[in-house]
Each structure stands twice: as structure tokens, then as C-alpha cells.
XYZ file of C-alpha atoms in Angstrom:
587
model
C -7.061 2.447 -30.527
C -9.372 -0.820 -30.970
C -7.887 -3.982 -30.169
C -7.251 -5.901 -32.847
C -8.177 -9.937 -34.641
C -5.186 -12.468 -33.703
C -5.201 -14.553 -36.958
C -5.659 -17.668 -34.751
C -9.127 -16.296 -33.948
C -9.845 -14.837 -37.500
C -8.811 -18.114 -39.000
C -10.999 -19.871 -35.972
C -14.597 -18.214 -36.752
C -14.445 -19.168 -40.487
C -13.442 -22.539 -39.650
C -16.145 -22.362 -36.985
C -18.864 -21.143 -38.706
C -18.053 -24.091 -41.923
C -17.983 -26.824 -39.233
C -21.506 -25.285 -38.159
C -23.119 -25.179 -41.796
C -21.575 -28.244 -42.061
C -23.496 -29.915 -38.742
C -26.340 -27.659 -37.548
C -27.545 -30.258 -35.871
C -24.444 -29.528 -33.289
C -24.920 -25.938 -33.037
C -21.900 -23.849 -32.367
C -18.565 -26.278 -32.566
C -15.011 -25.197 -31.708
C -12.568 -26.091 -34.346
C -9.778 -26.584 -31.341
C -7.314 -24.556 -33.544
C -3.632 -23.890 -32.603
C 0.328 -23.483 -34.266
C 1.409 -26.526 -36.079
C 4.663 -27.807 -37.318
C 2.780 -29.033 -40.541
C 1.552 -26.202 -41.582
C 0.322 -22.560 -40.052
C -1.993 -24.084 -38.178
C -3.911 -27.456 -37.721
C -7.224 -28.310 -36.591
C -7.998 -31.129 -34.752
C -11.599 -30.385 -33.267
C -13.618 -33.377 -36.789
C -12.738 -36.236 -35.576
C -14.728 -35.948 -31.683
C -17.285 -33.867 -33.499
C -17.379 -35.954 -35.868
C -18.011 -39.164 -32.605
C -20.274 -37.688 -31.809
C -22.530 -36.725 -34.618
C -21.888 -40.241 -35.609
C -20.635 -38.957 -39.229
C -16.770 -40.245 -41.149
C -14.564 -37.299 -39.818
C -12.569 -36.741 -43.499
C -16.160 -36.616 -44.965
C -16.648 -33.989 -43.085
C -13.463 -32.677 -42.555
C -12.893 -32.376 -46.905
C -17.295 -30.345 -46.248
C -16.283 -28.204 -43.744
C -12.350 -27.716 -46.281
C -15.479 -26.918 -48.755
C -16.951 -24.696 -46.600
C -13.967 -22.258 -45.276
C -14.726 -18.504 -46.291
C -10.838 -17.955 -47.573
C -10.727 -15.068 -49.418
C -7.243 -12.414 -48.001
C -6.562 -14.443 -45.095
C -6.391 -18.557 -45.708
C -4.289 -19.588 -48.876
C -4.616 -23.513 -48.196
C -6.381 -25.518 -46.314
C -5.351 -29.487 -46.734
C -7.793 -32.500 -45.460
C -4.739 -34.760 -43.699
C -5.284 -37.819 -41.637
C -7.534 -39.103 -40.060
C -9.827 -35.649 -40.564
C -7.210 -33.432 -39.263
C -7.717 -29.362 -41.416
C -3.879 -27.725 -41.787
C -4.450 -24.320 -42.254
C -1.477 -22.115 -44.252
C -2.164 -18.431 -44.372
C -1.210 -16.048 -47.120
C 1.669 -13.173 -46.545
C -0.219 -10.064 -47.316
C -2.771 -11.523 -44.081
C 0.451 -11.907 -41.526
C 2.020 -8.573 -42.645
C -0.795 -7.218 -42.835
C -2.149 -7.733 -38.570
C 1.290 -7.536 -38.092
C 0.967 -3.503 -39.317
C -1.929 -3.059 -37.293
C -0.483 -3.926 -34.476
C 2.438 -2.139 -34.858
C -0.104 1.284 -36.615
C -1.374 1.190 -32.532
C 0.084 4.588 -31.102
C -1.519 3.559 -27.363
C 1.481 0.573 -26.885
C -0.872 -1.796 -25.969
C -0.726 -3.276 -28.813
C -3.719 -4.463 -29.720
C -4.046 -6.177 -26.778
C -7.959 -5.115 -25.794
C -9.206 -3.673 -22.450
C -11.078 -5.962 -20.117
C -15.379 -5.665 -20.981
C -16.863 -6.100 -17.801
C -13.317 -6.217 -15.322
C -13.801 -6.658 -12.483
C -11.244 -6.179 -8.902
C -9.120 -7.690 -7.467
C -7.269 -7.468 -3.875
C -3.277 -9.047 -4.256
C -1.139 -9.730 -1.126
C 1.795 -9.734 -2.100
C 5.634 -8.181 -1.003
C 4.814 -9.758 2.808
C 7.873 -8.767 5.004
C 8.702 -8.746 8.421
C 9.258 -6.011 10.575
C 12.661 -5.820 12.387
C 13.404 -8.429 10.616
C 16.057 -8.420 7.420
C 14.772 -8.640 4.417
C 15.909 -13.057 2.870
C 15.815 -14.164 -0.780
C 12.521 -16.730 0.613
C 9.944 -13.383 -0.070
C 11.949 -13.415 -3.730
C 9.346 -14.943 -5.321
C 6.102 -13.396 -3.228
C 7.395 -10.446 -4.501
C 8.941 -10.903 -7.800
C 5.218 -13.067 -8.625
C 3.353 -11.051 -7.348
C 4.633 -7.356 -9.056
C 3.791 -9.664 -12.917
C 0.510 -10.197 -11.519
C -0.551 -7.387 -11.081
C 1.279 -6.077 -14.150
C -0.567 -8.433 -16.648
C -4.103 -7.448 -14.665
C -3.228 -2.988 -14.265
C -2.540 -4.485 -18.313
C -6.093 -6.155 -18.838
C -7.622 -3.956 -17.758
C -9.096 -4.711 -13.886
C -9.193 -3.206 -11.194
C -7.097 -3.775 -9.019
C -6.239 -3.155 -5.116
C -2.064 -4.336 -3.978
C -2.272 -4.916 -0.454
C 1.321 -5.445 1.845
C -0.253 -7.618 4.036
C 3.250 -6.852 6.831
C 4.516 -8.891 10.044
C 4.566 -5.627 11.855
C 1.928 -7.302 15.385
C 2.300 -10.226 17.589
C 4.050 -11.192 21.501
C 8.053 -10.835 19.221
C 7.115 -7.652 18.709
C 6.495 -7.475 23.121
C 9.723 -9.123 23.291
C 11.507 -6.834 21.197
C 9.971 -4.018 22.885
C 10.564 -5.201 26.220
C 14.184 -5.655 25.768
C 15.421 -2.870 24.101
C 13.448 -1.093 27.139
C 16.192 -4.004 29.834
C 18.516 -2.883 27.346
C 18.699 0.364 25.764
C 22.023 1.044 24.633
C 22.055 -2.198 22.227
C 20.303 0.222 20.348
C 23.879 1.177 18.353
C 22.417 3.842 15.796
C 21.598 7.707 16.104
C 17.659 7.825 15.900
C 17.817 9.920 11.461
C 21.452 9.124 10.985
C 21.240 5.573 10.318
C 20.640 4.221 6.048
C 17.938 1.451 6.159
C 19.860 -0.591 5.611
C 22.040 -0.662 8.319
C 18.970 0.516 10.671
C 17.612 -3.117 9.651
C 20.650 -4.195 10.366
C 20.256 -3.351 13.860
C 16.357 -4.371 14.379
C 17.318 -8.154 12.382
C 20.026 -8.304 15.855
C 17.962 -6.915 18.304
C 15.376 -8.651 17.518
C 18.116 -12.515 17.520
C 18.855 -11.390 20.730
C 15.613 -10.683 21.862
C 14.248 -14.231 20.838
C 17.446 -15.994 22.596
C 16.475 -14.097 26.231
C 13.149 -14.736 25.717
C 13.640 -18.816 25.425
C 16.444 -19.032 27.647
C 14.237 -17.023 30.708
C 11.158 -17.128 32.303
C 10.270 -14.218 34.030
C 11.946 -11.826 30.940
C 8.961 -13.989 29.011
C 6.178 -12.885 31.371
C 7.348 -9.073 30.796
C 8.009 -9.415 27.169
C 4.477 -11.066 27.742
C 3.303 -8.147 29.188
C 4.412 -5.761 27.609
C 2.427 -7.943 24.554
C -1.178 -6.797 26.991
C 0.438 -2.802 26.665
C 0.961 -3.182 23.154
C -3.111 -3.754 22.981
C -4.155 -1.584 24.993
C -2.704 1.048 23.555
C -0.069 2.253 26.116
C 0.789 6.038 24.513
C 4.638 4.911 25.040
C 4.386 1.060 23.890
C 2.968 2.014 20.874
C 5.057 4.869 20.535
C 7.851 2.781 20.502
C 6.826 0.174 18.293
C 5.764 3.013 16.005
C 9.284 3.552 15.545
C 10.391 -0.164 14.425
C 7.796 0.161 11.727
C 8.998 3.034 10.187
C 12.557 2.718 10.105
C 11.287 -1.191 8.940
C 9.526 1.234 6.399
C 11.914 3.134 5.067
C 14.886 -0.301 4.793
C 11.203 -1.737 3.050
C 10.899 0.625 0.208
C 15.646 0.359 0.168
C 14.652 -2.642 -0.750
C 11.936 -3.256 -3.313
C 13.852 -0.221 -5.169
C 16.575 -2.461 -5.857
C 14.247 -5.173 -7.083
C 12.263 -2.393 -9.042
C 9.276 -2.232 -7.889
C 6.810 0.878 -6.672
C 6.198 -0.130 -3.346
C 3.223 2.376 -1.659
C 3.034 3.588 1.581
C -0.726 3.375 0.938
C -0.550 -0.324 -0.296
C 0.706 -1.444 3.338
C -1.446 -2.934 4.824
C 0.017 -4.847 7.357
C -1.874 -7.589 10.540
C -1.886 -4.534 12.993
C -4.539 -2.845 10.012
C -6.888 -5.608 11.452
C -6.447 -4.859 14.540
C -10.907 -3.595 14.958
C -12.056 -5.883 13.820
C -10.950 -9.006 15.083
C -13.683 -9.175 18.333
C -15.986 -9.340 15.261
C -14.931 -11.924 13.496
C -14.490 -14.437 16.617
C -18.271 -13.258 17.540
C -20.001 -13.558 13.806
C -17.473 -16.758 13.906
C -18.757 -18.192 17.374
C -22.453 -16.941 16.790
C -23.156 -18.519 13.720
C -21.469 -22.006 15.652
C -19.007 -21.266 12.464
C -16.536 -22.110 15.062
C -16.384 -23.669 18.136
C -14.726 -22.971 21.926
C -12.528 -26.001 22.687
C -10.914 -26.618 25.516
C -10.868 -22.432 26.104
C -9.136 -21.158 22.485
C -12.233 -20.779 19.287
C -11.513 -23.297 16.836
C -13.440 -23.855 13.364
C -13.283 -27.835 12.409
C -12.755 -29.151 8.916
C -14.749 -33.480 8.235
C -11.049 -33.599 6.006
C -9.012 -32.615 7.662
C -7.057 -34.210 10.338
C -3.798 -34.914 11.816
C -1.209 -38.459 11.459
C -2.952 -40.218 15.000
C -7.225 -39.733 12.881
C -7.923 -36.205 15.825
C -8.961 -33.075 13.722
C -6.666 -30.449 13.045
C -8.488 -26.969 13.648
C -8.288 -23.931 12.285
C -7.994 -21.667 15.893
C -9.276 -18.689 15.077
C -8.543 -17.233 19.458
C -6.115 -18.743 21.382
C -7.005 -19.824 25.467
C -5.591 -17.699 26.487
C -7.663 -14.593 24.281
C -5.264 -13.976 22.249
C -5.512 -14.083 18.505
C -4.289 -16.257 15.809
C -3.513 -15.684 11.991
C -6.185 -17.484 11.327
C -8.193 -14.122 12.726
C -6.492 -11.873 11.229
C -6.650 -13.587 7.321
C -10.012 -14.290 8.673
C -10.710 -10.186 9.060
C -8.372 -9.098 5.354
C -10.772 -10.865 3.955
C -14.545 -9.355 5.483
C -12.450 -6.416 4.907
C -11.375 -7.144 1.362
C -15.636 -8.301 0.061
C -17.188 -5.871 2.176
C -15.200 -2.389 2.174
C -13.261 -2.140 -0.453
C -15.433 -4.717 -3.071
C -13.149 -7.191 -3.891
C -14.415 -9.729 -6.732
C -11.127 -12.247 -6.259
C -9.219 -12.673 -3.546
C -5.050 -13.264 -4.850
C -2.495 -14.008 -1.979
C 1.201 -14.415 -2.984
C 1.626 -16.904 -0.249
C 4.643 -20.062 0.146
C 2.955 -23.264 -0.921
C 4.149 -24.699 2.704
C 0.803 -22.235 4.237
C -1.362 -23.995 1.618
C -3.270 -25.585 4.245
C -3.881 -23.376 6.403
C -6.019 -20.811 3.798
C -7.376 -23.534 2.724
C -8.946 -23.408 5.845
C -9.347 -20.117 5.590
C -11.006 -19.455 2.790
C -13.623 -22.550 4.551
C -13.886 -20.643 7.099
C -14.936 -17.303 5.023
C -17.693 -19.616 3.118
C -19.189 -21.439 6.351
C -20.079 -18.086 7.443
C -20.863 -15.961 3.282
C -17.626 -13.686 3.703
C -16.647 -16.074 0.609
C -20.499 -15.485 -1.596
C -20.482 -17.564 -4.951
C -19.577 -14.789 -6.860
C -16.041 -14.675 -5.135
C -12.870 -16.003 -5.294
C -10.118 -16.647 -3.309
C -7.086 -18.268 -4.031
C -3.570 -18.861 -3.388
C -1.293 -18.436 -5.871
C 1.270 -20.635 -3.735
C 5.022 -20.291 -4.616
C 7.627 -23.499 -3.902
C 11.190 -23.052 -2.533
C 14.400 -21.107 -3.840
C 16.596 -23.784 -3.910
C 20.573 -23.158 -4.455
C 23.056 -24.665 -6.869
C 23.666 -28.781 -4.220
C 19.356 -28.953 -5.066
C 18.277 -27.673 -0.757
C 16.614 -24.496 0.224
C 19.612 -21.818 -0.569
C 21.534 -21.053 2.259
C 25.220 -19.161 2.701
C 28.229 -21.127 3.292
C 27.946 -20.151 7.447
C 24.103 -22.333 6.965
C 22.150 -18.892 6.946
C 19.132 -17.397 5.014
C 20.838 -15.251 2.235
C 19.656 -11.172 2.648
C 17.442 -10.428 -0.057
C 20.140 -7.476 -0.834
C 23.657 -9.386 -0.711
C 21.803 -11.701 -3.329
C 20.528 -8.819 -5.874
C 24.566 -6.684 -5.234
C 25.857 -10.056 -6.126
C 23.156 -10.418 -9.741
C 24.169 -7.018 -11.006
C 27.792 -7.343 -9.882
C 28.117 -10.822 -11.975
C 25.856 -9.114 -14.406
C 27.631 -5.538 -14.174
C 31.234 -7.593 -15.360
C 28.940 -9.882 -18.645
C 28.705 -5.888 -19.783
C 31.465 -4.128 -19.118
C 32.861 -7.680 -21.364
C 30.773 -6.611 -24.222
C 29.947 -2.761 -23.649
C 31.804 -0.871 -27.570
C 31.218 2.151 -26.673
C 29.150 2.923 -22.870
C 30.361 4.579 -19.861
C 31.586 3.697 -16.763
C 28.442 4.903 -15.387
C 25.967 4.072 -17.953
C 28.253 0.182 -17.022
C 26.471 0.889 -14.214
C 23.358 1.453 -15.190
C 23.210 -1.430 -17.380
C 23.784 -3.203 -15.498
C 22.108 -3.247 -12.589
C 19.294 -4.121 -15.437
C 21.039 -6.698 -16.546
C 21.579 -8.169 -13.148
C 17.829 -7.363 -10.805
C 16.233 -8.981 -14.588
C 18.007 -11.823 -14.479
C 17.303 -13.010 -11.015
C 13.255 -11.835 -12.491
C 12.782 -13.683 -14.489
C 14.709 -17.056 -13.710
C 12.055 -16.991 -11.140
C 9.126 -15.573 -13.036
C 10.139 -18.261 -16.214
C 9.340 -21.038 -13.479
C 6.458 -22.434 -13.110
C 5.754 -20.697 -9.500
C 4.340 -23.479 -7.683
C 7.454 -25.742 -9.028
C 11.094 -25.282 -7.349
C 14.213 -23.950 -8.609
C 18.029 -23.632 -8.244
C 19.255 -20.096 -7.743
C 22.420 -20.369 -10.122
C 24.048 -16.915 -10.866
C 26.025 -17.831 -13.853
C 23.776 -18.844 -15.986
C 20.943 -16.972 -15.385
C 23.519 -14.096 -16.658
C 24.434 -15.567 -19.433
C 24.162 -14.464 -22.504
C 22.598 -18.711 -23.668
C 20.246 -19.916 -23.262
C 16.223 -19.214 -21.433
C 17.458 -15.982 -20.265
C 16.323 -12.138 -19.785
C 20.497 -10.415 -21.363
C 19.565 -13.569 -24.109
C 16.096 -11.069 -24.314
C 17.043 -7.914 -23.697
C 20.362 -8.864 -25.753
C 17.859 -9.362 -28.735
C 15.898 -6.083 -28.007
C 19.209 -3.782 -27.915
C 20.486 -5.677 -31.151
C 17.340 -4.492 -32.737
C 18.173 -0.503 -31.722
C 21.267 -0.517 -32.871
C 20.200 -2.142 -36.487
C 17.371 0.982 -36.539
C 19.972 3.112 -35.499
C 21.518 1.913 -38.842
C 19.479 2.090 -40.930
C 19.516 5.896 -41.949
C 17.099 7.006 -44.446
C 15.770 2.933 -43.970
C 12.584 3.271 -41.627
C 9.815 0.312 -41.264
C 6.911 -0.448 -42.944
C 4.600 -2.971 -44.124
C 4.492 -4.612 -47.258
C 2.131 -6.825 -47.291
C 2.514 -7.476 -51.010
C 5.806 -8.876 -50.644
C 6.402 -12.671 -50.171
C 7.837 -13.881 -46.896
C 10.813 -16.007 -46.238
C 9.948 -19.245 -43.692
C 11.774 -18.174 -41.059
C 9.700 -14.231 -41.550
C 6.063 -15.632 -41.366
C 6.925 -18.151 -37.690
C 7.942 -14.712 -36.535
C 5.219 -12.563 -37.955
C 2.650 -15.321 -36.749
C 4.281 -16.015 -33.451
C 4.556 -12.107 -32.200
C 0.361 -12.031 -33.590
C -0.216 -13.985 -31.098
C 0.793 -11.047 -28.155
C -2.321 -10.799 -26.720
C -3.647 -14.455 -26.546
C -0.794 -15.211 -24.878
C -0.465 -11.907 -22.215
C -4.576 -12.311 -21.897
C -3.960 -16.533 -21.152
C -1.361 -15.232 -18.736
C -3.297 -12.806 -16.733
C -6.254 -15.415 -16.153
C -4.206 -17.975 -15.284
C -1.990 -15.998 -12.729
C 0.673 -17.137 -14.822
C 3.916 -14.914 -15.830
C 5.892 -17.844 -16.630
C 4.158 -18.247 -19.616
C 4.118 -14.896 -20.889
C 8.822 -15.147 -20.123
C 8.352 -19.216 -22.470
C 6.300 -16.574 -24.653
C 9.267 -14.013 -24.743
C 11.722 -16.461 -25.600
C 10.831 -17.935 -28.492
C 10.316 -14.596 -29.207
C 13.532 -14.214 -29.175
C 14.256 -17.440 -29.949
C 13.144 -16.868 -33.605
C 13.871 -13.399 -34.441
C 17.629 -14.993 -34.355
C 16.606 -17.997 -37.155
C 15.125 -14.062 -38.417
C 18.067 -11.920 -38.804
C 20.770 -15.390 -39.450
C 18.246 -15.922 -42.782
C 16.878 -12.867 -43.345
C 19.719 -9.710 -44.230
C 17.875 -7.104 -42.495
C 19.951 -3.856 -44.031
C 21.577 -5.499 -46.695
C 18.259 -6.998 -48.198
C 17.171 -7.773 -52.389
C 14.582 -4.380 -52.799
C 14.294 -1.195 -50.679
C 10.210 -3.549 -49.760
C 12.526 -5.905 -48.642
C 15.018 -3.999 -46.400
C 11.691 -1.900 -44.846
C 9.315 -4.117 -44.081
C 12.514 -6.228 -42.422
C 12.877 -3.110 -40.771
C 9.277 -3.186 -40.040
C 9.480 -6.958 -38.835
C 12.215 -6.042 -35.647
C 10.534 -3.203 -34.766
C 7.067 -5.442 -34.771
C 9.533 -7.521 -32.734
C 11.055 -5.502 -30.104
C 7.995 -3.210 -29.486
C 6.678 -7.263 -28.086
C 9.605 -8.297 -26.547
C 9.528 -4.519 -24.435
C 5.983 -4.729 -23.791
C 6.204 -7.865 -22.739
C 9.512 -7.796 -20.780
C 7.966 -4.035 -18.575
C 4.625 -6.337 -18.271
C 6.888 -9.230 -15.635
C 8.713 -5.858 -14.001
C 12.128 -6.229 -16.923
C 13.942 -3.202 -18.605
C 14.884 -3.953 -22.419
C 18.443 -1.287 -22.206
C 18.896 0.509 -25.799
C 22.019 -0.421 -25.593
C 24.051 -3.285 -24.307
């Protein structure tokens, strides 16, 4: 089905045409249309245009009003104040436009596909091999997954990349420790679950790190083992591969609990770029972008200096010949631009790495790998805080394991579902509890602008009141309950009916779904979609309180209100799906 032109776009077109006719010398003019509490929409663009053209704004506004084609779309346009326009739409236009969205049998609600999609590579969900995932891994995964869904829904070609930490000194340290302490790997191959195997690896890693920091001789042996790994020694590589494989099983189990799809083909860790590192360094050095400084290959920047006033370089290759993160990240850019043909590179990475990525992007531009036609963008995110406003830790001061956090959220949500459940079995309560708990964690993250910190408060997250996913899920379930109770009455649009104020507000907001999705996708801002959905659920609550549905005065009104209910439900369902959150039919 073709996309549906939104009411705001239709009004915008009419006003722009009237403005151009009133001031032909100004060319195309933007009426600056927005939603208003004084009318359905307000246009503020006439003031700036009148000032530019040295015209009287009220006179210009009056002239524009006389030139606006109203017809079945616009009921009334009035001049307000120094030249604002207040626009009220016809009830018929609101119902008809929603009916067109409702008729879209693709489930897209009339949202268009991009006419000229590009290719975006998005780097997100980057856990480390042999280390358990903790609360710090939550935001990259959840934000990245939502941005992927938004971009794909709007038609972009998306390539997912999970740049896992699977290379470097820590693996020489871990492999050497295991060779010297084989009895400490206390599970039999293939018998432990993903979480158990990872818990063992995590414990081994901590023991190896402790020995590495305390014993110089072990440190020397571990570094020799890194050389063996980089040189492709079969026994060393086989042990490393076992660590990677066991870690992936664990990663998949955690992401499954998060209700996220992570495909093996999309996992291209640090090791995936090994064969490119030497060439990356050679190209940088030959072009003069990087220079040798005290034996290391460095890139210097005019505007990046330390507290002492000395330049802070990006170290691409260390003085001992080893490669740093920069070499890997720059090689990944080369691969993503030249092999994957990306137009946009998005990195969903902690804000504390902003300086690193600024230097990497600038280096890639100097080298000619990031041209004018390629955008590189760090979608930087803030920190997850505890209720005390400090970084989220356990009572013992340890980093919170991600699986523990999700399990607790599911337990809390299951208790809420059980308290409200009327005809659900224990199995259904467990299923809904998981959907509500995981949804609560995701929504709390996604309803916050990515670059802001947020407090992790499970009591608030699973509350039925306020800006929570549970509130939205219950709004959806309530609508499904009404539709089930409707009996022979079916949702049907009746454009001839007058609308209650609450019906108008709900209908106008539902019609702006496509514009919100486009904005959230373009700006990589899932929080804008979350805010839209919360407002939609709030407007539905007002509608539900003020407009009887199944006890409406006429059969036509019953059908029209069921139609408004169903449009709202479909919009909630689609919007929540784009955020990676389930909407159960019953709660």
C-alpha cells in the first residue's frame, strides 16, 4: 500500500502554497506548523517572513488566510496575536486519514519507505570474550537494537556489527594461566550451561589478571603467549577459539533473555581485522597522517592537548610493535566503507570513549577513508546509576551482572502480573512476567535521551502509573479486552460523525506516528518514539474515561470508537515492537 500523507503535511502544503501566492518574491516559504493547545495546529512562520520582506505580519496573515484552500480538510483558520495562524481541522478529515492508515494491510500504518535508502553499519552490543556481561553492556545493546529496528522499518539497508573484545594481551594472559593451572577449569567440556561456563571463564580471567599484575615472570610468559597467538600457533589458537565459542554461547543466552536477535554472522570482533592492521599502519605512515614518536606510530591533532599543554596522540601501533584499539577501529572503518559500501557508520558506545572516537574519525578523514559522502557518528550514551545517583553497583561494590538484573526485573514484573491477573495460568503469568520485566528494563533505558545518565529503579520501572512500559502494555491489553467484549460490533470508521474533544486529540496524535518514526530514525533517537507512545497511551486513557465505547449512544458511534481503539492498539503494538518491547494481548 502507498504511504498516507499526514494531516500536518496536508495542512503544511496548503499554507505554504498560500504564503507563496501572497509573497511570490519570497519563493518557497515554511509556515512553521506545530501542534497547539489553542487549536489543532498553529503556524508561526509568518512573523519571520513579514520581517524579512518588511511587510505587516497581521496583514500578511490575513492575506494568507484568504488564500488557503479549506475544503474537507480545514474547518477554520484564524489570525491570532501579531500574526500567528490557528488552524482547526474538520472531524471528517481526522477520521478519514486514520481510516487510510487503518486500511494498510502491511501493518505499517501508512508509514513510507525511504525513496533513496543508504547503507548504515551500526556497531553495538560489544561484550568481551571470557568476561560476564554486566549492567554497563545494557545500554549499547538496547539502544543499538532499537535504532536498527527504526532504520530497517524506514527502509534503510542496515548491516549489524558486534565488535566483541576477543583479542589482545588478556588472551595471552588467560591461555598461559590455564596451561599452568589446568585443574582450575572445573567443568567438563560441553556439560556446563552458557552461564556456568562463562562464570568459570570470568573467574579464571580474574585469577589470571591478579597473577599477571603481581608476577613479572608470569607477565613475560603471558606476553610471549600473545606473540604465539598473533603468529597463529595451532595449540594457542585452538584454546583461544574454545574461549570464543563458549563465550558466544553465553552471549546468545543473555541476548535471548533480552529478547534481541543477535546473529553469528554479525559478530566480527577485534580479531576479524587482524589481517588489515599492518596495511592500515603502512598507509597512515606513508601518507604522513601518522608519524613515529619514541618508536610508536602516532597521529597528532592541533586541537587535542592534555592538562600539561602537550599534544595527546592517537597511538596506532605501540613501540613494541603491538597494535592498539585505534588500529583495529581504523581497519574496521576501511572495511565498512570500502567493502560494505556504507554511507553511514554508527557506533553505540559509552560517552566516556568520545575522545577516542573523535580522534579515530578525524584520522580516517585525513587518510581519505571517510569522504564527504560518508557520515561517522558516535551515538554516545550515559551511565546507568543506582537509586543513590552513583554508578550502579551491588551492595558489595561489585558491578551488577546483566543476567541478575534481568532476573530480578522479571521476578518483580511477575509479581505485578500475578496481582492483576484474573484468568491467567501460572505458565501464562511466567510468560507475561518475562515480557513485562524485560520490557520495563528496555523502556526505562529507551525513554531517556541516550546521552543522559538514568537511575535504575525497578520499583518505578514495573509501576502501572507514570511513564513506564507497563503503563503502555496495560493500555494495549485494555483495548484488546474491549475488542473481545464487542461481540457483533466491529471497528469501522464513520467520517460523518462529530468527534468529542478527546477523540480529536487521540486521532490527531495517532496520525503523527509516521512523522515521529521518521524523526526518531533520522536522529537515532528512540526516546522520541517512547515519548510519543506514552502520550498516545495517556490520550487513550482520557478518551476511555470520557467517551463510552461499548455503551455509546448509537451503533455508528460504537463502531467509530472501536475503530479509534483499534488504531491506537495497532500504533502502540507497532511502536513498541520498534523499541523491542512485547505487547501481550492479556495482562
